[in-house]
Each structure stands twice: as structure tokens, then as C-alpha cells.
PDB file of C-alpha atoms in Angstrom:
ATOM      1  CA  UNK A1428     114.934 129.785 160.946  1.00 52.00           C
ATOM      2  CA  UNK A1429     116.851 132.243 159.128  1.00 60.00           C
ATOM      3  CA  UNK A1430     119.895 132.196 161.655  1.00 54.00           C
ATOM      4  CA  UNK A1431     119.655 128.243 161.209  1.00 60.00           C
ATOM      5  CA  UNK A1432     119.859 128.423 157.511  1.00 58.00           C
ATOM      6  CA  UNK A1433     122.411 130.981 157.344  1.00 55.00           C
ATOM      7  CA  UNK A1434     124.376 129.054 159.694  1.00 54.00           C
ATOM      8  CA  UNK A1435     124.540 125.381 157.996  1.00 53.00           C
ATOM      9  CA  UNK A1436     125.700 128.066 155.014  1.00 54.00           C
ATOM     10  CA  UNK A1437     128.635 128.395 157.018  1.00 51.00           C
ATOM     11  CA  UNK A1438     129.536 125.499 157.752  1.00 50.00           C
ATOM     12  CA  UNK A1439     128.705 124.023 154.149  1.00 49.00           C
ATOM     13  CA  UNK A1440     131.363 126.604 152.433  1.00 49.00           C
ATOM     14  CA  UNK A1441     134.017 125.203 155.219  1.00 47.00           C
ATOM     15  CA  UNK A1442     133.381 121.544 154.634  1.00 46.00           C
ATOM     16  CA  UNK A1443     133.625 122.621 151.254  1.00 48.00           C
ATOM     17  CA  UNK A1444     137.028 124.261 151.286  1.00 50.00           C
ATOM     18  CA  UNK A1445     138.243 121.379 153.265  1.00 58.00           C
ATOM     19  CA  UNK A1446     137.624 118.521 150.479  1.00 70.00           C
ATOM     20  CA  UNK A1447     140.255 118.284 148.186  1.00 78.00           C
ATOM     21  CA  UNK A1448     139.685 119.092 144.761  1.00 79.00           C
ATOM     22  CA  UNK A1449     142.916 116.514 143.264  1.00 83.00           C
ATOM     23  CA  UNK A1450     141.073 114.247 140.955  1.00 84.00           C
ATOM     24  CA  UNK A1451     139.932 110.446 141.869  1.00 87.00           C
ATOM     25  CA  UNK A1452     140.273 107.460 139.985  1.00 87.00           C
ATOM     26  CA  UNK A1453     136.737 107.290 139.755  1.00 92.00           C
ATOM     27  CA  UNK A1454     136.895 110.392 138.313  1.00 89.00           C
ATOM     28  CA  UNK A1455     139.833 109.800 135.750  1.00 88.00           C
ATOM     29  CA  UNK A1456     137.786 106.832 134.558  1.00 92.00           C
ATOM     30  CA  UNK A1457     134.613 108.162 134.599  1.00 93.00           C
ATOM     31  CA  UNK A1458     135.855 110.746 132.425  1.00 91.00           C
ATOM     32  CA  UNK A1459     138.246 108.859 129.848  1.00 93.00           C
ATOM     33  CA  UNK A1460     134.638 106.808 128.886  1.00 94.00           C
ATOM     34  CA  UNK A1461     133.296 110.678 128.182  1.00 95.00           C
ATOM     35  CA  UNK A1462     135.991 110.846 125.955  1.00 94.00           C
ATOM     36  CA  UNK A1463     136.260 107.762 124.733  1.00 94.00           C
ATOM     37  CA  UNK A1464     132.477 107.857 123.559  1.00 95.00           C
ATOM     38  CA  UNK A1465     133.109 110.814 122.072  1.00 94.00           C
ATOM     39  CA  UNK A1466     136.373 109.872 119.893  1.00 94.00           C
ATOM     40  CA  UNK A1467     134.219 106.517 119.261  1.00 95.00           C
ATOM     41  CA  UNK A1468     133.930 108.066 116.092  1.00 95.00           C
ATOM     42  CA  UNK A1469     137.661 108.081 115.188  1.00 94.00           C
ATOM     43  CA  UNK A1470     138.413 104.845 116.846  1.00 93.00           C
ATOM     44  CA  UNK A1471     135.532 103.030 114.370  1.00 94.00           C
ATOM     45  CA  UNK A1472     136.472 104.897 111.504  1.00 94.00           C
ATOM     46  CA  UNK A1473     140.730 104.060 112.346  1.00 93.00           C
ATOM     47  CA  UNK A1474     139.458 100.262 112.638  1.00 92.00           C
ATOM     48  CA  UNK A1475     137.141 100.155 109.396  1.00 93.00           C
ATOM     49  CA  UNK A1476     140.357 101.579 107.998  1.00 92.00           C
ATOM     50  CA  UNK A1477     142.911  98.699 108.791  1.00 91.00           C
ATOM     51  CA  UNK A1478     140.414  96.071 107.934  1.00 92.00           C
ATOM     52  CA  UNK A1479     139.662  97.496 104.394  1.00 92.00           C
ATOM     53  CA  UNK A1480     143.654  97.089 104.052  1.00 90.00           C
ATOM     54  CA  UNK A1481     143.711 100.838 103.970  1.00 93.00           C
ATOM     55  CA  UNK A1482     146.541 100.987 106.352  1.00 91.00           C
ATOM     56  CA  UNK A1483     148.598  98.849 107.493  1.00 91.00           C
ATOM     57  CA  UNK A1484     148.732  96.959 110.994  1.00 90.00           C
ATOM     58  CA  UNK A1485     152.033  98.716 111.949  1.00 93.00           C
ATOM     59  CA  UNK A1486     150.371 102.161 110.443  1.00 93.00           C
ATOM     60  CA  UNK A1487     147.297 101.048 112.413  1.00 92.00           C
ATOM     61  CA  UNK A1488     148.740 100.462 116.018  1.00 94.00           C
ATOM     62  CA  UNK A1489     150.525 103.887 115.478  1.00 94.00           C
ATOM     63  CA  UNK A1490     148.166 105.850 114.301  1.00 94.00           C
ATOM     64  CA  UNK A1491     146.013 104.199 117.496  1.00 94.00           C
ATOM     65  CA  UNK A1492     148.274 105.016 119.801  1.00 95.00           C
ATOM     66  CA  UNK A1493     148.611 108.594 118.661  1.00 95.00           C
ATOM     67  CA  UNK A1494     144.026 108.780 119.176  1.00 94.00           C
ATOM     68  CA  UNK A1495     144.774 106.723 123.024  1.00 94.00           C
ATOM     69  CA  UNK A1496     147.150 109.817 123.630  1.00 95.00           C
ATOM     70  CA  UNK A1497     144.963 112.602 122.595  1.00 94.00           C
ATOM     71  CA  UNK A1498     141.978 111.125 124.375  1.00 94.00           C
ATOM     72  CA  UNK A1499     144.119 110.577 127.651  1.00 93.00           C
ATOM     73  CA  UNK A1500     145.646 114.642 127.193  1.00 94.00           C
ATOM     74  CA  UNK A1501     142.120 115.919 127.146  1.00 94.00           C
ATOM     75  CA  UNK A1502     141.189 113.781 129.907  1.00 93.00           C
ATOM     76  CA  UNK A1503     144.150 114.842 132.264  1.00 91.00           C
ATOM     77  CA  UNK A1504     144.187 118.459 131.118  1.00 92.00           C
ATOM     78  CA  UNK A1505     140.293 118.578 131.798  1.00 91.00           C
ATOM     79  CA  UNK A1506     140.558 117.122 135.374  1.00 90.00           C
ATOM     80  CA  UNK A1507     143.060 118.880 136.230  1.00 89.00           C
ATOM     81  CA  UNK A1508     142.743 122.060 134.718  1.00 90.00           C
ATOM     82  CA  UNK A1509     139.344 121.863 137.011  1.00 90.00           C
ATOM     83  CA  UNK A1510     141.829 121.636 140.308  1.00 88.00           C
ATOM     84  CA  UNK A1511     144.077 124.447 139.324  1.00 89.00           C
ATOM     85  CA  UNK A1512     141.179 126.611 138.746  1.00 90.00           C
ATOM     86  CA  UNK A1513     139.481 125.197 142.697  1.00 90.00           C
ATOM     87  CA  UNK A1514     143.059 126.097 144.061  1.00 89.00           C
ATOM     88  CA  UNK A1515     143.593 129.745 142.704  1.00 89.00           C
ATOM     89  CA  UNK A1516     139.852 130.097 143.573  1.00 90.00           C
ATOM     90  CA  UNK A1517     140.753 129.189 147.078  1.00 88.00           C
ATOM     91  CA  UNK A1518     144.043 131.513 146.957  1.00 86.00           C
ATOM     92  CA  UNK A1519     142.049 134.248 145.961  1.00 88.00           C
ATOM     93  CA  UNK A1520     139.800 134.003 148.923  1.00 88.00           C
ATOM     94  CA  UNK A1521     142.927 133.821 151.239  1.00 84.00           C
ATOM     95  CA  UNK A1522     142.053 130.263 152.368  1.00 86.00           C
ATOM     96  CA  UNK A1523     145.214 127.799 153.107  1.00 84.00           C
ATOM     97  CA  UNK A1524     146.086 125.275 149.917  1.00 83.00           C
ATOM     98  CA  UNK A1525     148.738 122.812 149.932  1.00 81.00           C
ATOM     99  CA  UNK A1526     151.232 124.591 148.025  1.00 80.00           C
ATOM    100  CA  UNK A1527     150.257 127.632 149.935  1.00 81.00           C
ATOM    101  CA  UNK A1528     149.627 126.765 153.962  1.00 81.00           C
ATOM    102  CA  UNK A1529     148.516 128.768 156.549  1.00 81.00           C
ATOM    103  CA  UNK A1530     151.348 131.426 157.724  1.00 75.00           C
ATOM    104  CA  UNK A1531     151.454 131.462 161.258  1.00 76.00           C
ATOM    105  CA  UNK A1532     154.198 133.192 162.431  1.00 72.00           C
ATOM    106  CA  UNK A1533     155.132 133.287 166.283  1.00 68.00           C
ATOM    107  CA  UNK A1534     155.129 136.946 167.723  1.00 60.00           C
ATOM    108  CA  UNK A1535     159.050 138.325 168.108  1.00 60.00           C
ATOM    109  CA  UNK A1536     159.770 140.032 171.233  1.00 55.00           C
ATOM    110  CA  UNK A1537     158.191 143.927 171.540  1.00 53.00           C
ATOM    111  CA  UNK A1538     156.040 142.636 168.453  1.00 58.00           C
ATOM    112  CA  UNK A1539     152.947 142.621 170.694  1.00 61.00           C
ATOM    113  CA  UNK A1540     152.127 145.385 173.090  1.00 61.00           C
ATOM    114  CA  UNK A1541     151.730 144.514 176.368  1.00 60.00           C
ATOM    115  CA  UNK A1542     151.964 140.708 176.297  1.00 59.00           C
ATOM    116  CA  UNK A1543     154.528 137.905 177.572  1.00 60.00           C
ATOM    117  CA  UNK A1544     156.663 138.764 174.491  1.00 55.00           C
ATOM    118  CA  UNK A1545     156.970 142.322 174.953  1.00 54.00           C
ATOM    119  CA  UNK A1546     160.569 143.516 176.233  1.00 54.00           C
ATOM    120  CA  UNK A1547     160.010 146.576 178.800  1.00 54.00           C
ATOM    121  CA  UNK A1548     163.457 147.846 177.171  1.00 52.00           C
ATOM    122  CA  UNK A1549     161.910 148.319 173.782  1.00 52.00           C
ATOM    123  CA  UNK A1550     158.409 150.071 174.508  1.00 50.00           C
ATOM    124  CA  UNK A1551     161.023 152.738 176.467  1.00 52.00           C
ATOM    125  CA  UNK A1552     159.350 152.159 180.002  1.00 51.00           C
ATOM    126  CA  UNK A1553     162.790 149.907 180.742  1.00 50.00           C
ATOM    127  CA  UNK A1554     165.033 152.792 179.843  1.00 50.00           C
ATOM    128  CA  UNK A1555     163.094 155.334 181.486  1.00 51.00           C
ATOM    129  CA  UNK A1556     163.010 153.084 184.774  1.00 53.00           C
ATOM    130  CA  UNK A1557     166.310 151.723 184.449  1.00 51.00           C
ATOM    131  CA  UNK A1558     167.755 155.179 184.069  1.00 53.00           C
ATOM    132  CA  UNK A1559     166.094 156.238 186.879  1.00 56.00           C
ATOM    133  CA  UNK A1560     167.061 153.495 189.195  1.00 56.00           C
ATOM    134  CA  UNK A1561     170.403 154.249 188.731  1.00 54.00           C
ATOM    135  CA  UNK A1562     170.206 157.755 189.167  1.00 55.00           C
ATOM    136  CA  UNK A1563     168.446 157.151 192.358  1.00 58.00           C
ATOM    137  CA  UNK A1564     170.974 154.469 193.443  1.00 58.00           C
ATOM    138  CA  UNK A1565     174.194 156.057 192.415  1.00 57.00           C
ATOM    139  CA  UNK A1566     173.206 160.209 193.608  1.00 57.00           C
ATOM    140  CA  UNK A1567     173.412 162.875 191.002  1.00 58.00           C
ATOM    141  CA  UNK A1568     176.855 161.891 190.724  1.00 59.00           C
ATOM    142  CA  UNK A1569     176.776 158.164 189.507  1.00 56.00           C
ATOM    143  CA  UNK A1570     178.642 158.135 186.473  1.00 58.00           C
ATOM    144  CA  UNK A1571     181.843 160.871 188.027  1.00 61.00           C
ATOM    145  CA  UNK A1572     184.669 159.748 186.694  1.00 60.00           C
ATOM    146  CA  UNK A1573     185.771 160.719 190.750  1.00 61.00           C
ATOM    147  CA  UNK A1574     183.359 157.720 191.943  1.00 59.00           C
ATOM    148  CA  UNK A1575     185.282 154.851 194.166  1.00 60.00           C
ATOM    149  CA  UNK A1576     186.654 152.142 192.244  1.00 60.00           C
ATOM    150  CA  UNK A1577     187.273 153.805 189.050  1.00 58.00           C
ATOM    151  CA  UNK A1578     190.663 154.709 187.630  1.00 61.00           C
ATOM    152  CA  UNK A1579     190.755 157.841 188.807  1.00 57.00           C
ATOM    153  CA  UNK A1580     189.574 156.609 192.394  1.00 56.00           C
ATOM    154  CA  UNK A1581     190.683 159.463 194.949  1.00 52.00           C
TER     155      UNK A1581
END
């Protein structure tokens, strides 16, 4: 039971890293009514304003358009404020974002001992073999400067 539970834990906090946190529509609009009910206040007092000739219709479309701005800042920088915050979350736990994917770099040659990659010349078996193969082909006089088809070839 416990290994069950622990398990659908697991894979619950994967399926989880895997959604994306980016806003949705639904949940830009959703939102902006939050806000808007909230700022209803404003937006009834602003209207009882231009109809008691308080303000002027020009004064009253700017002065609107200045409350529609502020509600859709605090809607944007709420939602999205939330996603910055899911993303350095997921940086911190070294899991892959968009901005930051998984680095996967291939293995250089002699990076990885004793695999496909590996060149026998840079662990020093190939020296230590090649020098002996040539000491063993050429005699303990291989590199003479007396040997046959050198320049100083007797």
C-alpha cells in the first residue's frame, strides 16, 4: 500500500513538472472579472461622475482608459508573475524549462573510460603498446640514424 502510494507520488510530481505553467485564456479572463469586480468600485464611482457633469466625456473616456489599464497591469503582472515564480521553482530543482533545456552533451573522445569513445592513445595503453611494437619490430636499433633508407644509409 505504502509502495503504491509513494509511487503515484512520483509520478504525480512528474506529470506535474510536465504541464506548463504559461497562462490560458481562460485564465486571463477568469482573472480580469477578479479584478474587474474588485475596481467595480472605481468604474461606478468614474461613471456617476460623468453623468453628474462632473467631468467631461473626453475627461471621462481618458480617465477610463487609464482604470482599463491598471486593471489589465495587475491582471498580466499577477498571471504571470505566478509563471516566473513555477519556472525558477523548477530551475532550482534542476528540472529542464524552456528557456533552460536539458544539456545533453555527447561524450568527446577519452571522455569516457573504457567505452567506444575512448582513444587507446590517450588513456597511455596506445603509447605504451605502440612504443613497444616498434621496438620489437625495428630491434634495439630502430630509430639509428645508420638504419637502411635513411640519409645516412651505409
Amino acid at each position: 500500500m505504502k509502495l503504491t502510494h509513494a509511487a503515484c507520488s512520483a509520478a504525480a510530481l512528474l506529470l506535474a513538472a510536465c504541464a506548463s505553467t504559461a497562462p490560458t485564456p481562460q485564465e486571463l479572463d477568469a482573472l480580469e472579472r477578479k479584478v474587474r469586480a474588485e475596481h467595480q468600485a472605481e468604474f461606478a464611482a468614474l461613471e456617476e461622475r460623468r453623468r453628474g457633469g462632473q467631468i467631461s466625456d473626453w475627461e471621462h473616456e481618458h480617465e477610463l482608459g487609464q482604470l482599463e489599464k491598471r486593471v489589465r497591469n495587475k491582471v498580466d503582472t499577477q498571471l504571470w508573475s505566478r509563471h516566473a515564480l513555477a519556472q525558477s521553482e523548477l530551475k532550482a530543482n534542476d528540472i529542464p524549462t524552456p528557456d533552460r533545456p536539458v544539456s545533453n552533451v555527447p561524450p568527446m573522445a577519452g571522455g569516457i573510460q573504457n567505452s567506444l569513445y575512448n582513444s587507446a592513445r590517450q588513456t597511455g595503453m596506445g603509447n605504451q603498446v605502440m612504443g613497444n611494437f616498434m621496438g620489437d619490430f625495428g630491434g634495439s636499433n630502430f630509430n639509428s640514424p645508420n638504419r637502411a633508407g635513411t640519409l645516412y644509409d651505409p
